[in-house]
Short mmCIF file of C-alpha atoms and ligand atoms in Angstrom, two decimals:
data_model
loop_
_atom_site.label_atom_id
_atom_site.label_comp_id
_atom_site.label_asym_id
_atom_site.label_seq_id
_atom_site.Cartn_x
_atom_site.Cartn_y
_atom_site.Cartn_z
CA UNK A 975 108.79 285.44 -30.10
CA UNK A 976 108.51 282.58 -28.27
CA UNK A 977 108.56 278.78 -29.54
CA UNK A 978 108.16 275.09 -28.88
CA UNK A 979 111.31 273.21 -28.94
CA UNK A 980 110.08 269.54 -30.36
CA UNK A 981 113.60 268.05 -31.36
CA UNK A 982 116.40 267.76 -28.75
CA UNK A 983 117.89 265.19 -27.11
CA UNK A 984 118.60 265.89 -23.84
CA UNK A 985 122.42 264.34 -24.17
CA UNK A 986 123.13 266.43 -26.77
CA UNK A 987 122.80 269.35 -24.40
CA UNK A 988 125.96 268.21 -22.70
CA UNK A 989 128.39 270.81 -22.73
CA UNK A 990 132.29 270.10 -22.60
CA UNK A 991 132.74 272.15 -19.38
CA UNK A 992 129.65 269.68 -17.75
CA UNK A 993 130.94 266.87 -19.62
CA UNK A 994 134.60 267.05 -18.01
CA UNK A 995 133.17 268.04 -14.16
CA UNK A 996 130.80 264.61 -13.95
CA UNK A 997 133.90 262.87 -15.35
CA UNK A 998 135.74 264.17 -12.03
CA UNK A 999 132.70 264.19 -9.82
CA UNK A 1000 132.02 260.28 -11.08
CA UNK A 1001 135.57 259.47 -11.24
CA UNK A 1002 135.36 258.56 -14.71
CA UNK A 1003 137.88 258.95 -17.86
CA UNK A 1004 136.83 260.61 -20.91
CA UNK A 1005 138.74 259.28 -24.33
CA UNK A 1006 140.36 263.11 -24.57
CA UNK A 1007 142.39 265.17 -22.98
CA UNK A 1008 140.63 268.24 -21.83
CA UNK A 1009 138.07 270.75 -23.14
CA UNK A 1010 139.82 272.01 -26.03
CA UNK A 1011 140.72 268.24 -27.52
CA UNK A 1012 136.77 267.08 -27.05
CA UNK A 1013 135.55 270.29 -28.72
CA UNK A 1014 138.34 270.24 -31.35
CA UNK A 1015 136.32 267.13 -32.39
CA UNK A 1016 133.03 268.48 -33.40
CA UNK A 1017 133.56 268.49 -37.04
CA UNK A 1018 131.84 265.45 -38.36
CA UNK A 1019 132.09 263.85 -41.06
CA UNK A 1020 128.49 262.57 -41.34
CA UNK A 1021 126.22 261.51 -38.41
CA UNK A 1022 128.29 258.25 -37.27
CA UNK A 1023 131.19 260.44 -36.59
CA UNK A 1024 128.65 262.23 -34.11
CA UNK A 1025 127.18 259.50 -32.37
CA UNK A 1026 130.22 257.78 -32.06
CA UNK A 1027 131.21 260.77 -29.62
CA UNK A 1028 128.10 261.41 -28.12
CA UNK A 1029 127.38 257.98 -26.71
CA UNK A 1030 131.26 258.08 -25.39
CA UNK A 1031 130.18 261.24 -23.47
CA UNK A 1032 126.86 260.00 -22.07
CA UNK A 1033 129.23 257.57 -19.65
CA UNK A 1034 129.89 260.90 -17.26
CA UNK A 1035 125.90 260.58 -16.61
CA UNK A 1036 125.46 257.78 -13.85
CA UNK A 1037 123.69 259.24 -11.45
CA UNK A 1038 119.52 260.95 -10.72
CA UNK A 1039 121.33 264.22 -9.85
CA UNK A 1040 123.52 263.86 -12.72
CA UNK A 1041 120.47 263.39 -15.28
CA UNK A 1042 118.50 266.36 -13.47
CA UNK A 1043 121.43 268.52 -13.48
CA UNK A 1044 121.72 268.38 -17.25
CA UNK A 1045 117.97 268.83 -17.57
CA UNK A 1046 117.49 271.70 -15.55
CA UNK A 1047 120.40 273.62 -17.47
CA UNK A 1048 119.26 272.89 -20.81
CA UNK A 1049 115.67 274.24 -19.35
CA UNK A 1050 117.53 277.48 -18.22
CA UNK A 1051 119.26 277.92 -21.64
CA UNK A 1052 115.83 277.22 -23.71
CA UNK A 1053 114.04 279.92 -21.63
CA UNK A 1054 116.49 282.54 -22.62
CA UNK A 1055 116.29 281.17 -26.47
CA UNK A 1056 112.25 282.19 -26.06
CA UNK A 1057 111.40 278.60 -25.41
CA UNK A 1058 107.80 278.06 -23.75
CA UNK A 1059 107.31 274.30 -24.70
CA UNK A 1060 110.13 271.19 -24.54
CA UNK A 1061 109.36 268.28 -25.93
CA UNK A 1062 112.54 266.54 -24.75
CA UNK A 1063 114.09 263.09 -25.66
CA UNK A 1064 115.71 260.75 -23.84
CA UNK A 1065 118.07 258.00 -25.11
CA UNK A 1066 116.79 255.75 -22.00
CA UNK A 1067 117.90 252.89 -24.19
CA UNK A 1068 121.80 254.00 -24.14
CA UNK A 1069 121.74 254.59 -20.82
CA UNK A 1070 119.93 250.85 -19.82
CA UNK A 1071 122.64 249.39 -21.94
CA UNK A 1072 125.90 250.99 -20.21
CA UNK A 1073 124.35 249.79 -16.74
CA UNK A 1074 122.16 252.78 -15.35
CA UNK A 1075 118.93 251.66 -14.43
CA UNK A 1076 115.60 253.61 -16.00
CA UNK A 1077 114.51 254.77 -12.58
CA UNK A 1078 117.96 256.62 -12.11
CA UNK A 1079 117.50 258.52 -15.56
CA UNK A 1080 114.10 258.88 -15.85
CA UNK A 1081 113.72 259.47 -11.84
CA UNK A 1082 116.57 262.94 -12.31
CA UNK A 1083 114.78 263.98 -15.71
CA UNK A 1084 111.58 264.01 -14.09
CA UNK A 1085 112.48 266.05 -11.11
CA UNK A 1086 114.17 268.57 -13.66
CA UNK A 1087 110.80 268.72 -15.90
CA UNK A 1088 108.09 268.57 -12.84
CA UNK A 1089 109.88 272.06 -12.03
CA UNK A 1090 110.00 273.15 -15.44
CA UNK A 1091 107.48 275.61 -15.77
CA UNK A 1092 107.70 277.12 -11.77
CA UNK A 1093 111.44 277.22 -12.04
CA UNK A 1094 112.02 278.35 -16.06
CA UNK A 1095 108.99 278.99 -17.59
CA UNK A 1096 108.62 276.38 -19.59
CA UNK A 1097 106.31 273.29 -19.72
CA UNK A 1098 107.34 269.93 -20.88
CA UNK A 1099 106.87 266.58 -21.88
CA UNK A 1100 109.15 263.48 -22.17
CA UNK A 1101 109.78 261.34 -25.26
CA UNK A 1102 111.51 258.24 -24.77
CA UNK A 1103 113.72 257.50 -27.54
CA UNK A 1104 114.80 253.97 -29.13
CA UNK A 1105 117.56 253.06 -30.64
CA UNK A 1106 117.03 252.20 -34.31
CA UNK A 1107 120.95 250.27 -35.36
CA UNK A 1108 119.65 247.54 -32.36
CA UNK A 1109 117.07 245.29 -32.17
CA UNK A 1110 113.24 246.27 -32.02
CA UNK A 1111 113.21 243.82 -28.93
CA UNK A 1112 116.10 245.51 -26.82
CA UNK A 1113 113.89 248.73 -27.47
CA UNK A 1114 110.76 246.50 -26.40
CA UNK A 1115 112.72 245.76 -23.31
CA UNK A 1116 113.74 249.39 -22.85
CA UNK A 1117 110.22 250.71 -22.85
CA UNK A 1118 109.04 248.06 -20.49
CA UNK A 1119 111.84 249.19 -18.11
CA UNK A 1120 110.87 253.23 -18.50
CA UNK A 1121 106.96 252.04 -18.36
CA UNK A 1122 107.81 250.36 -14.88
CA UNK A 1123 109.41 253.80 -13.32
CA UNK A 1124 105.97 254.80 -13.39
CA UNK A 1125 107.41 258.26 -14.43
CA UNK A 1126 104.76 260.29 -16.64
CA UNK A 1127 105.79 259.86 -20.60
CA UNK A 1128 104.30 261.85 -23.37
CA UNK A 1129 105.75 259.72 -26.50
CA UNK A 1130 108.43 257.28 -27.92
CA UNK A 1131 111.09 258.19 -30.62
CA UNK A 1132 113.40 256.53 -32.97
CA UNK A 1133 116.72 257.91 -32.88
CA UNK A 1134 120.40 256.74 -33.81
CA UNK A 1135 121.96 255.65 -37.10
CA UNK A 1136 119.27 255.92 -40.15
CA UNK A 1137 120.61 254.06 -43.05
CA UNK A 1138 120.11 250.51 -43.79
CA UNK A 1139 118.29 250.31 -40.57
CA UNK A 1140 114.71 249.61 -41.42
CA UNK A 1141 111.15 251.05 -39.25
CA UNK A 1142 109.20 247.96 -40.13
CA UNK A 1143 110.58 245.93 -37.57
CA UNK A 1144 109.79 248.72 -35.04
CA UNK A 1145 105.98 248.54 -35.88
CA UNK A 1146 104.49 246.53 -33.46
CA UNK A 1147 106.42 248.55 -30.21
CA UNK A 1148 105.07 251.64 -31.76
CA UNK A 1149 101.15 250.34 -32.28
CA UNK A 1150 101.88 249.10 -28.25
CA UNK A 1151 102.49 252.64 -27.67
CA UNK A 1152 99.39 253.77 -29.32
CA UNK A 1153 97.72 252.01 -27.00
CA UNK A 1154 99.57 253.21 -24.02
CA UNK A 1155 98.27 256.37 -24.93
CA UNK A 1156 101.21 258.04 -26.07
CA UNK A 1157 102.57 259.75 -29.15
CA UNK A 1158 104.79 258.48 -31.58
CA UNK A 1159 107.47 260.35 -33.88
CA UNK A 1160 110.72 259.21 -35.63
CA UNK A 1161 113.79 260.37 -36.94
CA UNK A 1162 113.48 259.99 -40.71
CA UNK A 1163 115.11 261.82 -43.64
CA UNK A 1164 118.18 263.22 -42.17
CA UNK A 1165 120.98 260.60 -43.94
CA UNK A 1166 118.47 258.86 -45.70
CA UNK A 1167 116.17 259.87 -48.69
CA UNK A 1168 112.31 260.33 -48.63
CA UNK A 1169 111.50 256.67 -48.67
CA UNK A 1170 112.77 256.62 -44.84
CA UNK A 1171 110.00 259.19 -44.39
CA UNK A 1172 107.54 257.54 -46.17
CA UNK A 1173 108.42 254.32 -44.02
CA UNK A 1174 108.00 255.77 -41.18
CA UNK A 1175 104.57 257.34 -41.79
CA UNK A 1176 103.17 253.80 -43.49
CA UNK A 1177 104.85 251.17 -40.97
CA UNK A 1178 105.20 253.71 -37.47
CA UNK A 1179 102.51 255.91 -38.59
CA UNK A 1180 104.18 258.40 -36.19
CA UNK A 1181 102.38 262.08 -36.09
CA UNK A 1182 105.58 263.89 -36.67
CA UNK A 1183 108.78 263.46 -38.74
CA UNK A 1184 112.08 264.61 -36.88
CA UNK A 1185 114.07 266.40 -39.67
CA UNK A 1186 112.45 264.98 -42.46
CA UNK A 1187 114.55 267.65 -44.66
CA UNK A 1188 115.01 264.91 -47.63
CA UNK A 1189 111.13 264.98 -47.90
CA UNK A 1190 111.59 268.15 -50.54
CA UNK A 1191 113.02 265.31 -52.89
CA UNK A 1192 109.93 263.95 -53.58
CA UNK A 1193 107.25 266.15 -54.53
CA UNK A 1194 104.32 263.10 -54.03
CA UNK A 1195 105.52 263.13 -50.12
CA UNK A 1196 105.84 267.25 -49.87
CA UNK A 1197 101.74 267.02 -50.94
CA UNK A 1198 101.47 264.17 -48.49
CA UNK A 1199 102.78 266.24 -45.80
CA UNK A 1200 101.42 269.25 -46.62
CA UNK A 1201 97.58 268.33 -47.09
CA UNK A 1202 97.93 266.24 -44.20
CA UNK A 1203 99.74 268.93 -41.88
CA UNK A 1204 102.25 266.66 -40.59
CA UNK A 1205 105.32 268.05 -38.93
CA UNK A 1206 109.02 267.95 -39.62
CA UNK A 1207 111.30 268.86 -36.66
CA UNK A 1208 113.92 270.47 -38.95
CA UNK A 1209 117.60 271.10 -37.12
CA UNK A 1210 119.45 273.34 -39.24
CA UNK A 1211 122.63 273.52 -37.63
CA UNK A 1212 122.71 269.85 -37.02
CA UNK A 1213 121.98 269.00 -40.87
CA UNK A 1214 124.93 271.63 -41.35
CA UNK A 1215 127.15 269.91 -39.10
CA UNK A 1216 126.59 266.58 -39.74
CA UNK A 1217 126.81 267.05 -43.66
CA UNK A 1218 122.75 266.17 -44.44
CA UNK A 1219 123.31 269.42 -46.23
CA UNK A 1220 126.48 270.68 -48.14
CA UNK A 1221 126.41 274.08 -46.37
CA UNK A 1222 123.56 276.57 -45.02
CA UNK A 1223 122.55 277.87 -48.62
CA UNK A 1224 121.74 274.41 -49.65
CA UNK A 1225 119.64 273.61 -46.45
CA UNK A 1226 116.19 273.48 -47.65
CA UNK A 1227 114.12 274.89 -44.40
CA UNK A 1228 112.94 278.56 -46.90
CA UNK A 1229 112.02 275.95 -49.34
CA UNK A 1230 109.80 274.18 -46.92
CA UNK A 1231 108.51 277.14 -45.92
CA UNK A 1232 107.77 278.43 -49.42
CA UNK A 1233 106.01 274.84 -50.13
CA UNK A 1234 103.55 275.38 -46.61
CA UNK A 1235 104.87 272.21 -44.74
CA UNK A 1236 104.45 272.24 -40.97
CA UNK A 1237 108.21 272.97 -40.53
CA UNK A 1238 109.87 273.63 -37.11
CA UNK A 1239 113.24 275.03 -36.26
CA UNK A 1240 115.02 273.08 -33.29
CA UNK A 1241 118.39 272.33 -32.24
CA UNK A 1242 118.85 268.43 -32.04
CA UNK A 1243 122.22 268.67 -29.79
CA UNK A 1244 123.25 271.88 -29.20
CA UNK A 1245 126.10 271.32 -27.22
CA UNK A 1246 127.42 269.66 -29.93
CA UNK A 1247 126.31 271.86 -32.81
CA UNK A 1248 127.06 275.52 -32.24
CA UNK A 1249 123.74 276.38 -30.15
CA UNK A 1250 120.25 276.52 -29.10
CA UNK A 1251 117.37 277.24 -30.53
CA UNK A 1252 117.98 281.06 -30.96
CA UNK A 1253 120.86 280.37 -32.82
CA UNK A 1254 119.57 277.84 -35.56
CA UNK A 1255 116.30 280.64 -35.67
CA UNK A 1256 119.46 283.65 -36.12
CA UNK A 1257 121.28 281.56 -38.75
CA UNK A 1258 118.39 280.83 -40.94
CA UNK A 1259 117.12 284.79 -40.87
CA UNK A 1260 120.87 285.88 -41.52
CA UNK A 1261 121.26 282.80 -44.65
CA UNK A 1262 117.47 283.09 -45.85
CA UNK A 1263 116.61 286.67 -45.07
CA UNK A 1264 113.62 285.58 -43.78
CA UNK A 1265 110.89 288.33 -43.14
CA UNK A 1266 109.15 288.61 -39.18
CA UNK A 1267 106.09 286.84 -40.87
CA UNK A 1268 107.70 284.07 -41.78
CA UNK A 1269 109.74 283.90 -38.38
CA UNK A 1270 106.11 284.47 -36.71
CA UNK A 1271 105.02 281.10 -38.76
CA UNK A 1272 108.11 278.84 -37.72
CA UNK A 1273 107.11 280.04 -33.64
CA UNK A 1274 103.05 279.28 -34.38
CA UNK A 1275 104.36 275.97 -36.45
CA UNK A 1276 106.28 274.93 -33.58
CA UNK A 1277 102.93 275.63 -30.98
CA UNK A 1278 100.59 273.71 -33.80
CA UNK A 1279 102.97 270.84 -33.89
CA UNK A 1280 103.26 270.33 -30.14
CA UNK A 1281 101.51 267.79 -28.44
CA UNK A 1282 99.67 270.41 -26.23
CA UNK A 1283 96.10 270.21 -25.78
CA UNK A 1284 94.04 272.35 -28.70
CA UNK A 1285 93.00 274.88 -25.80
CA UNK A 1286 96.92 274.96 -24.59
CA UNK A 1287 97.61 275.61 -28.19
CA UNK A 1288 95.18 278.46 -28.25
CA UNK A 1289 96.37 279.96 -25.69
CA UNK A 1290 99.97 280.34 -26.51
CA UNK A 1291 99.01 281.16 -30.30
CA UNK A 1292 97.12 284.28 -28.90
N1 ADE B 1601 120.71 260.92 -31.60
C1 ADE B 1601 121.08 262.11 -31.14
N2 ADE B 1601 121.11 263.01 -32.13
C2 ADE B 1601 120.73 262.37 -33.26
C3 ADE B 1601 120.56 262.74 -34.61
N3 ADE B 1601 120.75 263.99 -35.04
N4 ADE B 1601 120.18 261.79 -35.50
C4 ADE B 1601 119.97 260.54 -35.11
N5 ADE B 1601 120.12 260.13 -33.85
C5 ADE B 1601 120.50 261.03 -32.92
ZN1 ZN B 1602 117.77 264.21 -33.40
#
């Protein structure tokens, strides 16, 4: 079967291996000792826990080769999960604030995705991610910077710590964006409850929700989403991890399912999750026992919810 992967960050595909051999090619010091130590870290507490590792990591990545490097093997890895589409993000912001310029990142991502489909078989697009515990105008600032690379985007995200960090203020980069012509989605409902996903469909009025799992408490926004067929990026082994969900049974992606919300299954940050795409779609089947039909309508969910053209759409549905 073969799927659209709509939720990933492209730093989160940083493996410890990579990690540890751009700390020696960059001459850089990681916080732990080797391999074993980083990896012996990956059991999180909640998201802050995470981030708080993942943005320590991102310093290996300084230079366009770097950035492409890390691109191109996360394209290898999605091919052999049955990945056709990636719509990627990139925490430009992060990497603007620890001193690497946009045209460095977005220049090695781009060379990585232009080759996408002749080199892996998959095509791409790029969604520029925002930061939302900072200030809307160090993301304004951050979108002029990737806008002046000149470097083909398809949309803007809002990614990073959730709670207590309000979308309102947000609003008037994502209308901007609009108008650029791109689209817009946001990270909503993963730590917080379904008023963060209600937020940021009334003040971002973004055309996807990325995880969006705390939606199912509030059966008003489940009809919302459902009549309206707006997408949630779901990330089960991420909301597993990072203790959105008390363990696999409780995750509630059959639920969505069973409620006909335009759910996807994608990995978030694999490297920092246990796996790609193929494994979040082989640990729902083995926790849910989900049937090949509904398997069949996470893969056409994930096509519908792309932002592929409808006759791109078509084709891959057929
Ligand atoms: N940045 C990278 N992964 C993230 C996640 N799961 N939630 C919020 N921000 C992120
Ligand atoms: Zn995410």
């Amino acid at each position: 079967m073969t799927f659209a992967e709509l939720h990933l960050h492209l730093e989160g595909t940083l493996e410890p291996e990579h990690a540890f051999q751009l700390a020696e090619r960059n001459h850089i010091t990681l916080p732990w000792r080797d391999v074993d130590d980083l990896r012996s870290r990956y059991d999180y507490g909640c998201l802050q826990d995470f981030l708080d590792i993942y943005y320590a990591n991102m310093e290996v990545l300084r230079t366009g080769e770097d950035f492409a490097e890390l691109t191109d093997a996360y394209l290898a890895r999605a091919a052999k999960a049955g990945v056709v589409r990636a719509e990627v993000f990139l925490d430009v912001q992060a990497h603007l604030a620890r001193g690497v310029s946009a045209e460095t990142v977005l220049g090695g991502v781009s060379e990585a995705l232009r080759e996408s489909e002749s080199n892996h078989g998959v095509s791409s697009g790029l969604i520029v991610t925002f930061l939302r515990h900072l200030p809307a105008e160090d993301a304004e600032r951050a979108y002029d910077q990737a806008l002046a690379t000149g470097v083909e985007l398809l949309g803007i995200g809002l990614c990073s710590s959730e709670v207590g960090f309000p979308a309102a203020p947000f609003a008037p980069l994502w209308e901007r964006a609009r108008a650029d012509g791109l689209h817009t989605v946001a990270h909503a409902g993963e730590e917080g409850d379904a008023s963060y996903v209600w937020e940021a469909l009334r003040d971002l009025k973004v055309e996807r929700v990325d995880h969006g799992i705390r939606a199912m408490e509030d059966p008003t926004l489940v009809a919302h989403l459902r009549d309206n067929r707006i997408p949630l990026t779901a990330c089960p082994l991420s909301n597993v991890r990072l203790k959105a969900v008390p363990s696999m049974a409780a995750h509630p992606l059959s639920a969505m399912l069973d409620a006909g919300l335009l759910v996807t299954v994608n990995s978030d940050d694999p490297a920092y999750f246990g796996g790609y795409l193929d494994d979040n779609i082989a640990a729902v089947c083995s926790e849910f026992g989900l049937t090949e039909l509904q398997v069949a309508t996470l893969a056409n969910n994930s096509i519908e919810a792309s932002f592929l053209s409808p006759a791109e759409k078509a084709q891959l549905l057929s």
